[in-house]
Tab-separated table of C-alpha atoms in Angstrom:
chain	number	residue	atom	x	y	z
A	72	UNK	CA	105.770	-22.462	-35.817
A	73	UNK	CA	103.168	-22.935	-38.507
A	74	UNK	CA	101.554	-19.981	-40.217
A	75	UNK	CA	98.614	-19.973	-37.782
A	76	UNK	CA	100.871	-19.750	-34.721
A	77	UNK	CA	100.475	-23.366	-33.572
A	78	UNK	CA	103.465	-25.607	-32.879
A	79	UNK	CA	104.838	-27.614	-35.798
A	80	UNK	CA	105.073	-30.792	-33.683
A	81	UNK	CA	102.047	-32.324	-31.982
A	82	UNK	CA	102.152	-31.666	-28.229
A	83	UNK	CA	99.773	-33.264	-25.747
A	84	UNK	CA	99.637	-32.064	-22.155
A	85	UNK	CA	98.256	-34.100	-19.241
A	86	UNK	CA	97.800	-32.533	-15.812
A	87	UNK	CA	96.798	-33.821	-12.421
A	88	UNK	CA	93.876	-31.930	-10.881
A	89	UNK	CA	93.935	-31.908	-7.059
A	90	UNK	CA	96.982	-30.077	-5.723
A	91	UNK	CA	98.070	-29.156	-9.241
A	92	UNK	CA	95.408	-27.131	-11.070
A	93	UNK	CA	93.629	-26.530	-7.772
A	94	UNK	CA	95.588	-26.084	-4.587
A	95	UNK	CA	93.197	-28.183	-2.505
A	96	UNK	CA	91.786	-31.680	-2.992
A	97	UNK	CA	88.215	-31.460	-4.319
A	98	UNK	CA	87.215	-34.769	-2.746
A	99	UNK	CA	88.563	-33.742	0.648
A	100	UNK	CA	86.538	-30.521	0.546
A	101	UNK	CA	83.347	-32.513	-0.092
A	102	UNK	CA	84.078	-35.288	2.431
A	103	UNK	CA	85.144	-32.919	5.219
A	104	UNK	CA	82.153	-30.601	4.852
A	105	UNK	CA	79.340	-32.795	3.553
A	106	UNK	CA	80.371	-36.414	4.084
A	107	UNK	CA	82.285	-38.505	6.586
A	108	UNK	CA	84.047	-35.484	8.113
A	109	UNK	CA	87.725	-34.562	8.367
A	110	UNK	CA	88.540	-36.905	11.257
A	111	UNK	CA	87.159	-40.028	9.566
A	112	UNK	CA	88.648	-39.019	6.222
A	113	UNK	CA	92.097	-38.674	7.816
A	114	UNK	CA	91.721	-42.119	9.391
A	115	UNK	CA	90.855	-43.559	5.996
A	116	UNK	CA	93.857	-41.816	4.416
A	117	UNK	CA	96.067	-43.525	7.005
A	118	UNK	CA	94.644	-46.902	5.988
A	119	UNK	CA	95.742	-46.225	2.398
A	120	UNK	CA	99.235	-45.177	3.513
A	121	UNK	CA	99.683	-48.226	5.721
A	122	UNK	CA	98.492	-50.585	2.997
A	123	UNK	CA	95.653	-51.833	5.192
A	124	UNK	CA	93.100	-50.955	2.510
A	125	UNK	CA	93.331	-50.041	-1.171
A	126	UNK	CA	92.769	-46.550	-2.544
A	127	UNK	CA	89.755	-47.836	-4.442
A	128	UNK	CA	88.117	-49.416	-1.384
A	129	UNK	CA	88.664	-46.347	0.794
A	130	UNK	CA	87.482	-44.002	-1.961
A	131	UNK	CA	84.225	-45.930	-2.285
A	132	UNK	CA	83.591	-45.408	1.436
A	133	UNK	CA	84.425	-41.691	1.224
A	134	UNK	CA	82.218	-41.020	-1.804
A	135	UNK	CA	79.520	-43.237	-0.305
A	136	UNK	CA	79.444	-41.023	2.798
A	137	UNK	CA	77.966	-38.123	0.804
A	138	UNK	CA	74.229	-37.655	1.218
A	139	UNK	CA	73.636	-34.417	-0.689
A	140	UNK	CA	72.338	-33.686	-4.204
A	141	UNK	CA	75.121	-33.156	-6.727
A	142	UNK	CA	74.541	-29.405	-7.141
A	143	UNK	CA	74.598	-28.756	-3.394
A	144	UNK	CA	78.300	-29.517	-3.085
A	145	UNK	CA	79.518	-26.603	-5.143
A	146	UNK	CA	78.764	-23.690	-2.855
A	147	UNK	CA	81.399	-25.016	-0.459
A	148	UNK	CA	83.702	-25.746	-3.403
A	149	UNK	CA	83.598	-22.110	-4.528
A	150	UNK	CA	84.385	-20.973	-0.996
A	151	UNK	CA	87.260	-23.347	-0.261
A	152	UNK	CA	88.980	-24.085	-3.579
A	153	UNK	CA	91.786	-21.926	-4.983
A	154	UNK	CA	92.777	-22.327	-8.625
A	155	UNK	CA	96.444	-21.933	-9.541
A	156	UNK	CA	96.785	-18.224	-10.440
A	157	UNK	CA	98.573	-18.971	-13.710
A	158	UNK	CA	96.361	-21.793	-14.919
A	159	UNK	CA	93.912	-19.887	-17.114
A	160	UNK	CA	96.730	-18.034	-18.870
A	161	UNK	CA	98.496	-21.360	-19.511
A	162	UNK	CA	95.337	-23.019	-20.799
A	163	UNK	CA	94.657	-20.142	-23.187
A	164	UNK	CA	98.274	-20.451	-24.353
A	165	UNK	CA	97.637	-24.157	-25.071
A	166	UNK	CA	94.539	-23.314	-27.116
A	167	UNK	CA	96.446	-20.638	-29.045
A	168	UNK	CA	99.350	-22.981	-29.828
A	169	UNK	CA	97.227	-26.010	-30.663
A	170	UNK	CA	98.423	-27.977	-27.621
A	171	UNK	CA	95.897	-30.553	-26.453
A	172	UNK	CA	95.262	-30.165	-22.713
A	173	UNK	CA	93.864	-33.034	-20.641
A	174	UNK	CA	93.070	-33.425	-16.964
A	175	UNK	CA	94.018	-36.870	-15.674
A	176	UNK	CA	92.709	-37.760	-12.231
A	177	UNK	CA	91.675	-40.511	-9.832
A	178	UNK	CA	88.652	-38.374	-8.965
A	179	UNK	CA	85.144	-38.376	-10.441
A	180	UNK	CA	84.603	-36.824	-13.862
A	181	UNK	CA	81.239	-35.128	-13.072
A	182	UNK	CA	82.782	-33.373	-10.045
A	183	UNK	CA	85.869	-32.224	-11.938
A	184	UNK	CA	83.766	-31.022	-14.897
A	185	UNK	CA	81.486	-29.010	-12.617
A	186	UNK	CA	84.451	-27.426	-10.814
A	187	UNK	CA	86.072	-26.419	-14.113
A	188	UNK	CA	82.764	-25.056	-15.445
A	189	UNK	CA	82.359	-23.037	-12.239
A	190	UNK	CA	85.848	-21.531	-12.161
A	191	UNK	CA	86.598	-21.170	-15.885
A	192	UNK	CA	83.155	-20.869	-17.447
A	193	UNK	CA	81.577	-23.602	-19.534
A	194	UNK	CA	82.959	-22.413	-22.869
A	195	UNK	CA	86.617	-22.446	-21.820
A	196	UNK	CA	86.194	-25.570	-19.680
A	197	UNK	CA	84.728	-27.442	-22.655
A	198	UNK	CA	88.179	-27.272	-24.309
A	199	UNK	CA	89.590	-29.506	-21.556
A	200	UNK	CA	89.342	-33.265	-21.917
A	201	UNK	CA	88.894	-35.053	-18.566
A	202	UNK	CA	90.345	-38.541	-18.155
A	203	UNK	CA	88.930	-39.772	-14.844
A	204	UNK	CA	86.519	-42.198	-13.236
A	205	UNK	CA	82.832	-41.744	-13.933
A	206	UNK	CA	80.062	-41.819	-11.322
A	207	UNK	CA	76.447	-42.688	-10.683
A	208	UNK	CA	74.891	-40.034	-8.449
A	209	UNK	CA	71.214	-40.267	-7.517
A	210	UNK	CA	69.200	-37.095	-8.030
A	211	UNK	CA	68.345	-36.842	-4.326
A	212	UNK	CA	72.012	-37.346	-3.377
A	213	UNK	CA	71.306	-40.568	-1.476
A	214	UNK	CA	74.055	-42.434	-3.337
A	215	UNK	CA	77.396	-41.416	-4.842
A	216	UNK	CA	78.957	-44.418	-6.572
A	217	UNK	CA	82.279	-44.277	-8.467
A	218	UNK	CA	82.413	-46.072	-11.823
A	219	UNK	CA	86.061	-47.034	-12.114
A	220	UNK	CA	87.963	-46.770	-15.394
A	221	UNK	CA	90.109	-49.819	-14.715
A	222	UNK	CA	89.932	-52.988	-12.642
A	223	UNK	CA	92.862	-52.092	-10.398
A	224	UNK	CA	93.305	-51.209	-6.714
A	225	UNK	CA	93.631	-47.551	-7.756
A	226	UNK	CA	90.542	-47.650	-9.983
A	227	UNK	CA	92.296	-45.559	-12.631
A	228	UNK	CA	95.594	-46.652	-14.171
A	229	UNK	CA	96.966	-43.231	-15.109
A	230	UNK	CA	99.949	-44.761	-16.877
A	231	UNK	CA	97.648	-46.739	-19.165
A	232	UNK	CA	95.560	-43.630	-19.867
A	233	UNK	CA	98.626	-41.667	-20.927
A	234	UNK	CA	99.879	-44.543	-23.080
A	235	UNK	CA	96.478	-44.536	-24.773
A	236	UNK	CA	96.774	-40.771	-25.205
A	237	UNK	CA	100.238	-41.147	-26.712
A	238	UNK	CA	99.005	-43.794	-29.143
A	239	UNK	CA	96.114	-41.562	-30.220
A	240	UNK	CA	98.434	-38.579	-30.610
A	241	UNK	CA	100.799	-40.658	-32.760
A	242	UNK	CA	97.875	-41.732	-34.927
A	243	UNK	CA	96.805	-38.102	-35.384
A	244	UNK	CA	100.344	-36.786	-35.977
A	245	UNK	CA	102.049	-36.288	-39.293
A	246	UNK	CA	103.731	-39.349	-40.768
A	247	UNK	CA	107.053	-40.049	-39.025
A	248	UNK	CA	106.422	-37.438	-36.327
A	249	UNK	CA	106.761	-38.434	-32.657
A	250	UNK	CA	104.337	-36.455	-30.453
A	251	UNK	CA	105.684	-34.716	-27.342
A	252	UNK	CA	103.908	-35.737	-24.116
A	253	UNK	CA	103.968	-33.365	-21.127
A	254	UNK	CA	102.802	-34.275	-17.624
A	255	UNK	CA	102.210	-31.870	-14.713
A	256	UNK	CA	101.698	-33.152	-11.167
A	257	UNK	CA	102.389	-32.791	-7.461
A	258	UNK	CA	102.196	-36.092	-5.554
A	259	UNK	CA	103.788	-39.542	-5.528
A	260	UNK	CA	100.501	-40.967	-6.803
A	261	UNK	CA	101.299	-39.142	-10.063
A	262	UNK	CA	104.366	-41.322	-10.691
A	263	UNK	CA	102.588	-43.933	-12.862
A	264	UNK	CA	101.594	-41.148	-15.245
A	265	UNK	CA	104.835	-39.203	-14.862
A	266	UNK	CA	106.992	-42.075	-16.082
A	267	UNK	CA	105.115	-42.041	-19.404
A	268	UNK	CA	105.886	-38.376	-20.131
A	269	UNK	CA	108.644	-36.910	-22.269
A	270	UNK	CA	108.672	-33.786	-20.108
A	271	UNK	CA	107.706	-33.876	-16.429
A	272	UNK	CA	106.693	-30.870	-14.325
A	273	UNK	CA	106.547	-31.298	-10.516
A	274	UNK	CA	105.121	-28.694	-8.166
A	275	UNK	CA	107.931	-27.408	-5.961
A	276	UNK	CA	108.124	-28.525	-2.339
A	277	UNK	CA	105.740	-31.479	-2.624
A	278	UNK	CA	106.274	-35.222	-2.742
A	279	UNK	CA	106.586	-35.669	-6.501
A	280	UNK	CA	109.515	-33.238	-6.603
A	281	UNK	CA	111.075	-34.816	-3.512
A	282	UNK	CA	110.779	-38.266	-5.087
A	283	UNK	CA	112.314	-37.049	-8.344
A	284	UNK	CA	115.251	-35.543	-6.441
A	285	UNK	CA	115.745	-38.657	-4.310
A	286	UNK	CA	115.712	-40.948	-7.363
A	287	UNK	CA	117.410	-38.625	-9.878
A	288	UNK	CA	114.375	-38.545	-12.166
A	289	UNK	CA	114.528	-35.677	-14.706
A	290	UNK	CA	111.878	-33.022	-14.019
A	291	UNK	CA	111.178	-29.280	-14.122
A	292	UNK	CA	109.964	-27.688	-10.882
A	293	UNK	CA	107.193	-25.078	-10.885
A	294	UNK	CA	105.447	-22.771	-8.429
A	295	UNK	CA	102.558	-21.891	-10.725
A	296	UNK	CA	101.339	-22.576	-14.248
A	297	UNK	CA	102.966	-19.297	-15.274
A	298	UNK	CA	106.283	-21.119	-14.790
A	299	UNK	CA	104.972	-24.058	-16.826
A	300	UNK	CA	103.967	-21.728	-19.674
A	301	UNK	CA	107.408	-20.113	-19.768
A	302	UNK	CA	109.161	-23.497	-19.762
A	303	UNK	CA	106.892	-24.990	-22.437
A	304	UNK	CA	107.604	-21.991	-24.675
A	305	UNK	CA	111.333	-22.667	-24.212
A	306	UNK	CA	110.882	-26.402	-24.824
A	307	UNK	CA	109.012	-25.745	-28.073
A	308	UNK	CA	111.885	-23.548	-29.230
A	309	UNK	CA	114.510	-26.109	-28.171
A	310	UNK	CA	112.587	-28.918	-29.856
A	311	UNK	CA	112.338	-26.987	-33.120
A	312	UNK	CA	116.054	-26.201	-33.036
A	313	UNK	CA	116.853	-29.833	-32.283
A	314	UNK	CA	114.676	-30.912	-35.209
A	315	UNK	CA	116.661	-28.528	-37.428
A	316	UNK	CA	119.926	-29.928	-36.074
A	317	UNK	CA	120.934	-26.821	-34.122
A	318	UNK	CA	120.840	-25.807	-30.483
A	319	UNK	CA	121.030	-27.911	-27.335
A	320	UNK	CA	118.948	-31.099	-26.914
A	321	UNK	CA	115.417	-30.617	-25.600
A	322	UNK	CA	114.826	-31.567	-21.967
A	323	UNK	CA	113.108	-34.902	-22.482
A	324	UNK	CA	112.752	-37.635	-19.898
A	325	UNK	CA	115.186	-40.372	-21.008
A	326	UNK	CA	113.113	-43.007	-19.235
A	327	UNK	CA	110.060	-42.147	-21.322
A	328	UNK	CA	112.181	-42.316	-24.477
A	329	UNK	CA	113.378	-45.753	-23.393
A	330	UNK	CA	109.790	-46.811	-22.704
A	331	UNK	CA	108.769	-45.735	-26.194
A	332	UNK	CA	111.552	-47.788	-27.811
A	333	UNK	CA	110.652	-50.949	-25.924
A	334	UNK	CA	107.882	-53.034	-27.431
A	335	UNK	CA	108.404	-56.153	-25.292
A	336	UNK	CA	110.455	-57.518	-22.404
A	337	UNK	CA	112.700	-59.213	-24.971
A	338	UNK	CA	113.553	-55.791	-26.370
A	339	UNK	CA	114.985	-54.454	-23.091
A	340	UNK	CA	118.379	-52.875	-23.857
A	341	UNK	CA	121.258	-55.170	-22.883
A	342	UNK	CA	122.837	-52.626	-20.551
A	343	UNK	CA	119.605	-52.447	-18.554
A	344	UNK	CA	118.989	-56.190	-18.543
A	345	UNK	CA	122.529	-56.901	-17.353
A	346	UNK	CA	122.570	-54.716	-14.243
A	347	UNK	CA	119.139	-53.132	-13.764
A	348	UNK	CA	118.681	-50.859	-10.777
A	349	UNK	CA	115.482	-50.993	-8.763
A	350	UNK	CA	114.470	-47.694	-10.332
A	351	UNK	CA	114.972	-49.020	-13.877
A	352	UNK	CA	112.962	-52.117	-12.983
A	353	UNK	CA	110.134	-49.917	-11.640
A	354	UNK	CA	109.957	-47.998	-14.881
A	355	UNK	CA	110.239	-51.063	-17.115
A	356	UNK	CA	107.938	-53.393	-15.163
A	357	UNK	CA	105.648	-51.168	-13.014
A	358	UNK	CA	103.129	-53.950	-12.455
A	359	UNK	CA	105.746	-55.850	-10.435
A	360	UNK	CA	106.121	-53.094	-7.853
A	361	UNK	CA	103.603	-51.780	-5.340
A	362	UNK	CA	103.020	-48.045	-5.351
A	363	UNK	CA	105.586	-46.110	-3.336
A	364	UNK	CA	104.334	-45.425	0.185
A	365	UNK	CA	105.863	-42.497	2.110
A	366	UNK	CA	107.225	-43.362	5.558
A	367	UNK	CA	105.906	-40.175	7.103
A	368	UNK	CA	102.181	-40.610	7.706
A	369	UNK	CA	101.665	-36.869	7.282
A	370	UNK	CA	102.842	-36.906	3.673
A	371	UNK	CA	100.597	-36.228	0.728
A	372	UNK	CA	98.255	-38.914	-0.657
A	373	UNK	CA	96.555	-36.883	-3.369
A	374	UNK	CA	95.346	-38.867	-6.343
């Protein structure tokens, strides 16, 4: 630790929002109560799962179904949303230790900002960077239009956003220092971002954890952000000991380390190029693979 109590190595934390920081999906709360309704929203979710329509196309219909002024949606939000009980303690820990904390989401930035302001207070919420799609919302609520970050079927390439975050962190870090990137999520839609992290946290019992188990992807399970805080404290200690040449290796995602070493397809390690598994190919060339779609139609589709 440095003299002011912050970590000696730059750490950047990215977290999913819906189902991770909050236990419910903010968009679903709005659509079910003030927009297209639960039945239509569930039908649209099925179209995403089946591949009939893209996430971006369906999301535009869902957000377009809202016909209420922006401020009117937050009474129902306060009633129906539950924040993870350990989140505020973890976020304050991040501030204290100098850990940058970012929300990364396929949702709309104005909605996420308002929810954080409401539940945390504007001062604390202002310390959280939100990496999400923007929106144009008419004052009378007659139109809610997403402004997508990227020209993809998902609208927001979370993997690209984290790579940009890593590059910025490396630029801000001390010379020769490699920043530590942490990602926290819950659903399969978090995989593009998860593969870019050095340390991956997956909420227990949900699809991201199941996928990690099925595909032997290194991760740390958590029930609440109190667990994340405890594990990050241990990781900081392990990382410092590793830097000093003592103690056991820190629990980093070897796939992310491989990603960081590869600057081009020609630089793919020979052992991977010779007999690559499907999983290695997914992590090396994600653009060549469609997003994983769960077979069970009831499974989670949170973004």
